[in-house]
Coordinates of C-alpha atoms in Angstrom, one line a residue:
M1 CA 67.4 -101.6 3.1
T2 CA 69.7 -103.6 0.9
L3 CA 68.8 -107.3 1.0
T4 CA 71.5 -109.9 1.1
T5 CA 71.4 -113.6 1.7
R6 CA 72.6 -115.6 4.6
R7 CA 71.8 -119.1 5.9
S8 CA 70.3 -119.3 9.4
R9 CA 71.5 -121.4 12.3
R10 CA 70.2 -124.3 14.3
L11 CA 66.9 -124.5 12.5
R12 CA 66.6 -128.3 12.5
P13 CA 63.9 -129.2 15.1
R14 CA 65.1 -131.3 18.0
P15 CA 63.2 -134.6 18.2
V16 CA 61.9 -133.9 21.8
L17 CA 61.1 -130.4 23.2
R18 CA 61.9 -129.9 26.9
L19 CA 59.2 -127.6 28.2
G20 CA 60.0 -127.3 31.9
L21 CA 61.5 -123.9 31.4
A22 CA 61.9 -121.0 33.9
A23 CA 61.2 -119.0 32.2
A24 CA 61.7 -95.5 7.9
A25 CA 60.8 -91.6 8.6
S26 CA 58.4 -93.0 11.0
G27 CA 56.5 -93.0 14.3
A28 CA 54.0 -95.3 15.9
L29 CA 50.2 -95.5 16.3
L30 CA 49.2 -96.5 19.8
L31 CA 45.9 -98.3 20.3
T32 CA 44.5 -99.0 23.8
G33 CA 43.1 -102.3 24.8
P34 CA 39.4 -101.7 24.1
T35 CA 39.9 -100.2 20.6
P36 CA 38.2 -102.4 17.9
A37 CA 40.6 -104.2 15.6
D38 CA 39.0 -102.7 12.6
A39 CA 40.1 -99.3 13.7
A40 CA 43.8 -100.3 13.8
H41 CA 44.8 -97.5 11.5
A42 CA 43.0 -94.7 13.3
P43 CA 44.7 -92.4 15.8
G44 CA 44.6 -93.7 19.4
T45 CA 45.6 -92.6 22.9
G46 CA 47.8 -94.7 25.2
R47 CA 46.9 -95.5 28.8
T48 CA 48.7 -97.4 31.6
G49 CA 47.8 -100.9 32.7
E50 CA 46.2 -99.4 35.9
E51 CA 44.0 -97.1 33.9
A52 CA 42.9 -99.9 31.7
A53 CA 42.0 -101.9 34.8
A54 CA 40.1 -99.0 36.3
D55 CA 38.1 -98.8 33.0
G56 CA 36.8 -102.3 33.8
W57 CA 39.3 -104.7 32.3
S58 CA 41.2 -106.2 35.2
D59 CA 42.7 -109.6 35.8
A60 CA 39.5 -110.5 37.6
D61 CA 37.4 -109.4 34.7
V62 CA 39.5 -111.6 32.4
L63 CA 39.0 -114.6 34.5
G64 CA 35.3 -113.8 34.9
F65 CA 34.8 -113.4 31.2
W66 CA 37.0 -116.1 29.8
T67 CA 35.3 -119.1 31.4
E68 CA 36.0 -122.6 30.1
E69 CA 32.5 -122.4 28.4
R70 CA 33.2 -119.1 26.7
I71 CA 36.6 -120.3 25.5
A72 CA 35.0 -123.4 24.1
S73 CA 32.2 -121.5 22.4
A74 CA 34.1 -118.5 21.1
T75 CA 33.9 -117.7 17.4
D76 CA 36.7 -118.9 15.2
P77 CA 37.1 -116.5 12.2
A78 CA 39.1 -117.6 9.2
R79 CA 41.5 -115.5 7.2
P80 CA 39.7 -113.0 4.9
G81 CA 38.5 -114.7 1.7
P82 CA 38.0 -113.3 -1.8
D83 CA 36.1 -110.0 -1.8
G84 CA 36.6 -108.5 -5.2
D85 CA 39.3 -106.1 -4.0
P86 CA 40.9 -104.7 -7.2
G87 CA 44.4 -104.4 -5.7
G88 CA 45.6 -107.4 -7.6
A89 CA 47.4 -110.3 -6.0
P90 CA 50.3 -112.5 -7.1
G91 CA 48.8 -115.9 -7.9
P92 CA 51.5 -118.6 -7.8
P93 CA 50.5 -122.1 -8.9
A94 CA 49.9 -124.8 -6.3
A95 CA 53.2 -126.4 -5.1
G96 CA 54.1 -129.8 -6.4
P97 CA 55.4 -132.8 -4.5
G98 CA 58.0 -132.3 -1.9
M99 CA 56.4 -129.4 -0.2
P100 CA 57.1 -129.4 3.6
S101 CA 54.2 -129.8 5.9
A102 CA 53.5 -128.3 9.4
E103 CA 53.9 -130.6 12.3
H104 CA 52.2 -130.5 15.7
I105 CA 54.5 -129.8 18.6
P106 CA 54.1 -129.2 22.3
G107 CA 55.3 -125.6 21.8
I108 CA 57.7 -123.2 23.5
P109 CA 56.9 -120.8 26.4
S110 CA 57.8 -117.6 24.5
V111 CA 55.1 -118.2 21.9
G112 CA 51.4 -118.2 22.6
V113 CA 47.9 -117.1 21.5
L114 CA 45.8 -114.0 21.7
F115 CA 42.2 -114.2 22.9
T116 CA 40.2 -111.1 22.1
S117 CA 36.8 -109.7 22.9
A118 CA 35.4 -106.6 21.1
G119 CA 33.2 -103.8 22.5
P120 CA 33.4 -101.3 25.3
D121 CA 31.9 -103.7 27.9
P122 CA 34.3 -106.5 28.9
T123 CA 31.4 -108.6 30.1
T124 CA 29.4 -108.5 26.9
G125 CA 31.9 -108.0 24.1
E126 CA 32.0 -110.4 21.1
M127 CA 34.2 -113.3 21.8
R128 CA 37.0 -114.3 19.5
A129 CA 38.8 -117.6 19.8
H130 CA 42.5 -117.4 19.6
K131 CA 42.5 -115.8 16.2
C132 CA 46.2 -115.0 16.3
S133 CA 49.6 -116.0 17.6
A134 CA 52.2 -113.8 19.3
S135 CA 55.7 -114.0 20.7
V136 CA 57.5 -112.3 23.6
V137 CA 60.3 -110.1 22.4
E138 CA 63.2 -108.4 24.3
S139 CA 62.3 -105.1 26.0
S140 CA 63.6 -103.2 29.0
G141 CA 60.2 -103.4 30.5
N142 CA 60.0 -107.1 30.0
D143 CA 56.5 -106.6 28.7
L144 CA 56.3 -106.7 24.9
V145 CA 54.8 -109.2 22.4
L146 CA 55.1 -109.2 18.6
T147 CA 52.2 -110.1 16.4
A148 CA 50.6 -109.1 13.1
G149 CA 49.1 -105.6 12.5
H150 CA 45.7 -107.1 11.6
C151 CA 45.7 -108.9 15.0
A152 CA 46.0 -105.7 17.0
G153 CA 43.0 -104.1 18.9
G154 CA 40.2 -105.3 21.0
R155 CA 40.5 -106.4 24.6
A156 CA 43.2 -108.9 24.2
V157 CA 44.8 -111.4 26.5
F158 CA 48.1 -113.1 25.7
V159 CA 48.5 -116.8 26.9
P160 CA 52.0 -118.2 26.4
L161 CA 52.3 -121.9 25.7
Y162 CA 48.5 -122.1 25.6
R163 CA 47.0 -125.4 26.8
S164 CA 43.4 -126.0 25.5
R165 CA 42.5 -128.4 28.3
A166 CA 43.4 -126.0 31.1
A167 CA 41.3 -123.1 32.4
L168 CA 42.7 -119.6 32.0
A169 CA 43.7 -119.5 35.6
D170 CA 45.6 -122.8 35.2
Q171 CA 47.7 -122.1 32.2
P172 CA 51.3 -123.1 32.7
Y173 CA 52.6 -119.5 32.5
G174 CA 49.5 -117.6 33.3
F175 CA 48.0 -114.9 31.2
Y176 CA 48.8 -111.2 30.4
R177 CA 46.4 -108.4 29.5
V178 CA 47.4 -106.3 26.5
T179 CA 47.1 -102.7 27.7
D180 CA 48.4 -100.9 24.6
W181 CA 48.9 -101.6 20.9
Y182 CA 51.6 -100.1 18.7
V183 CA 50.8 -100.3 14.9
D184 CA 52.3 -98.4 12.0
D185 CA 49.6 -95.7 11.3
Q186 CA 49.9 -96.3 7.5
Y187 CA 48.8 -100.0 7.8
V188 CA 45.3 -100.9 6.7
R189 CA 43.9 -104.1 8.1
N190 CA 44.0 -107.1 5.7
S191 CA 45.1 -104.9 2.8
K192 CA 46.1 -106.4 -0.5
R193 CA 48.2 -103.3 -1.4
A194 CA 51.7 -102.1 -0.7
V195 CA 50.8 -101.1 2.9
S196 CA 50.4 -104.8 3.7
D197 CA 54.2 -104.7 4.0
L198 CA 53.5 -103.1 7.4
D199 CA 51.5 -106.0 8.9
Y200 CA 53.3 -106.2 12.2
A201 CA 52.4 -104.8 15.7
F202 CA 53.6 -104.8 19.3
G203 CA 51.4 -105.2 22.4
R204 CA 52.4 -104.0 25.9
L205 CA 51.5 -106.5 28.6
A206 CA 50.4 -106.0 32.1
P207 CA 52.0 -108.3 34.6
S208 CA 50.3 -111.7 35.2
P209 CA 47.9 -112.0 38.2
D210 CA 50.8 -113.3 40.3
G211 CA 52.9 -110.1 39.5
R212 CA 55.4 -111.6 37.0
D213 CA 56.3 -109.8 33.8
A214 CA 56.0 -112.0 30.7
Q215 CA 59.7 -111.8 29.8
D216 CA 60.7 -112.9 33.3
A217 CA 58.3 -115.8 33.1
V218 CA 59.0 -117.2 29.7
G219 CA 62.1 -115.5 28.3
A220 CA 62.2 -113.3 25.2
N221 CA 63.1 -113.6 21.5
R222 CA 65.6 -111.4 19.7
L223 CA 64.5 -109.3 16.7
A224 CA 66.8 -109.0 13.7
P225 CA 66.6 -107.3 10.3
T226 CA 65.5 -109.6 7.6
P227 CA 68.8 -110.4 5.8
G228 CA 67.2 -111.3 2.5
Y229 CA 64.1 -112.8 0.9
R230 CA 65.7 -116.2 0.5
Q231 CA 66.1 -117.6 4.1
D232 CA 65.9 -120.8 6.0
V233 CA 63.1 -120.1 8.5
T234 CA 61.0 -122.0 11.0
M235 CA 57.4 -120.7 11.4
L236 CA 55.5 -121.3 14.6
G237 CA 51.9 -120.6 15.4
Y238 CA 48.5 -121.9 16.6
P239 CA 46.0 -122.7 13.9
R240 CA 42.4 -122.0 14.6
V241 CA 40.5 -124.8 16.3
G242 CA 38.3 -125.5 13.3
R243 CA 41.4 -126.8 11.4
N244 CA 43.3 -127.9 14.5
P245 CA 41.0 -130.1 16.7
A246 CA 43.9 -130.9 19.0
D247 CA 44.4 -127.2 19.5
T248 CA 48.2 -127.5 19.6
P249 CA 50.8 -125.3 17.9
V250 CA 52.5 -126.2 14.7
R251 CA 55.9 -125.5 13.2
C252 CA 57.3 -125.7 9.7
S253 CA 60.9 -125.3 8.6
A254 CA 61.2 -124.2 5.0
R255 CA 63.1 -122.0 2.5
S256 CA 61.5 -118.6 1.8
G257 CA 61.4 -116.5 -1.4
Q258 CA 60.0 -113.2 -2.3
L259 CA 56.4 -112.3 -2.8
S260 CA 56.6 -110.6 -6.2
G261 CA 55.8 -106.9 -6.1
F262 CA 56.0 -106.7 -2.3
R263 CA 58.6 -106.3 0.4
Q264 CA 57.5 -109.6 1.8
M265 CA 58.8 -113.2 2.2
R266 CA 56.8 -116.1 0.9
V267 CA 57.0 -119.7 2.1
E268 CA 55.3 -122.9 0.8
C269 CA 54.3 -125.2 3.6
A270 CA 51.1 -127.2 4.0
G271 CA 49.0 -126.9 7.1
M272 CA 49.4 -123.2 7.9
W273 CA 45.8 -122.4 8.5
G274 CA 44.3 -119.2 9.8
G275 CA 45.2 -118.6 13.5
V276 CA 48.9 -118.7 12.8
S277 CA 48.8 -115.0 12.0
G278 CA 51.4 -113.0 13.9
G279 CA 53.4 -116.2 14.7
P280 CA 57.2 -115.8 14.5
W281 CA 59.5 -116.7 11.6
F282 CA 62.6 -117.8 13.4
S283 CA 66.0 -117.7 11.7
D284 CA 67.6 -119.3 14.7
V285 CA 65.9 -121.3 17.5
D286 CA 67.3 -122.9 20.7
W287 CA 64.5 -125.4 21.4
D288 CA 65.9 -126.1 24.9
A289 CA 65.9 -122.5 25.9
G290 CA 62.6 -121.9 24.1
T291 CA 63.7 -118.6 22.4
G292 CA 65.5 -117.6 19.3
E293 CA 66.0 -114.9 16.6
I294 CA 63.0 -113.6 14.7
I295 CA 63.2 -112.1 11.3
G296 CA 59.5 -112.1 10.3
N297 CA 56.0 -112.9 11.3
V298 CA 52.9 -114.4 9.6
G299 CA 51.2 -111.5 8.0
G300 CA 51.3 -109.3 5.0
Y301 CA 49.2 -109.5 1.8
N302 CA 45.6 -110.3 2.7
G303 CA 46.6 -111.0 6.3
G304 CA 49.4 -113.4 5.4
G305 CA 48.0 -115.7 2.7
M306 CA 46.5 -115.9 -0.7
D307 CA 43.1 -114.5 -1.6
V308 CA 41.5 -117.8 -2.3
P309 CA 38.7 -119.8 -0.6
E310 CA 39.6 -122.4 2.0
S311 CA 38.7 -125.1 -0.5
D312 CA 41.7 -124.1 -2.6
P313 CA 44.8 -126.0 -1.3
R314 CA 46.9 -122.8 -1.7
Y315 CA 45.0 -121.3 1.2
H316 CA 47.0 -123.2 3.8
Q317 CA 50.1 -123.8 1.6
I318 CA 51.2 -120.3 0.9
T319 CA 52.2 -118.0 3.8
Y320 CA 53.7 -114.5 3.8
S321 CA 55.7 -112.3 6.2
P322 CA 56.7 -108.6 6.1
V323 CA 60.4 -107.8 5.7
Y324 CA 61.9 -106.2 8.8
G325 CA 63.8 -103.0 7.9
D326 CA 64.2 -99.5 9.3
R327 CA 60.6 -98.7 9.6
F328 CA 59.9 -101.9 11.6
F329 CA 62.7 -101.1 14.0
R330 CA 61.5 -97.6 14.6
L331 CA 58.2 -99.0 15.5
Y332 CA 59.9 -101.4 17.9
A333 CA 61.8 -98.6 19.5
D334 CA 58.6 -96.5 19.9
A335 CA 56.9 -99.5 21.5
R336 CA 59.7 -100.0 24.0
E337 CA 59.6 -96.3 25.0
G338 CA 55.9 -95.8 24.8
R339 CA 56.1 -93.1 22.2
R340 CA 53.2 -92.2 19.9
P341 CA 54.4 -90.3 16.9
H342 CA 52.6 -90.7 13.5
Y343 CA 54.2 -92.1 10.4
G344 CA 54.6 -90.5 7.1
A345 CA 53.4 -92.0 3.9
Y346 CA 54.7 -95.5 3.1
R347 CA 56.8 -95.7 0.0

């Protein structure tokens, strides 16, 4: 894909958000709900939402498992830290004065969080706090979310416009079980190599307990090819609770550049802590409608950020996104149609 440059539209945040909304030779790897996230690059088999429910992961199971106490006590993993991986990472210097900073906002209905439990038994699996963010994207089935590849797997539940002080049954737009995952089969979780360019995934959602499809409830975002490395983007996501006691989403509008040696965008913005992984990079946002055009997502090298400890300021100041080209859109088409072909080698 030839990369060109364009300036995006309507990126300046509105002062007040109105939230009362009605709401490539390639193939795809499909992961079912109970597949562990660490197996996100192993072959999988798809199942329908009804089959997933029959296996013991129904809406009632979700409500029974994710009590307010469990939500409050769930583990809160950070992004992977230094581990001696010999892949070699770009190491830009810390940004100087003038760097933009993420701001807390009420959020928009088309963006939310993923809660995950791992293990075959939905009543005893390891609990994960909302480790990742996700956004509803256009599909004929009204049932797809976009997130990062390293976020895929496990028994996941998508909660749009998540409110930390509300029980799962009382969330403003309900909750949606992820019944299938679609991930490029060449992607390796939290890689620091070229395949980190493939850190994106789609999840198919079962209807909410009241029978609504996600897109009907909250709207859907458009996906567009990344027009160039240098773009005006607005990032949106939910930082993990340990670095975000208010447990509210953040946004940051900034100018992107290229992550040297990778097909990835790079943005400097303070306050983008772990948990924003999978969150959308908007090129165009209508804050009144609560949807926009997405050209990237938090993810990529090392899960979307530098291979440094949290004590290093660059940990939350430097964020990455894959570039959306032919391979991405083939995966998107496969997810919409429920196809499960396997990809060739990534070049």
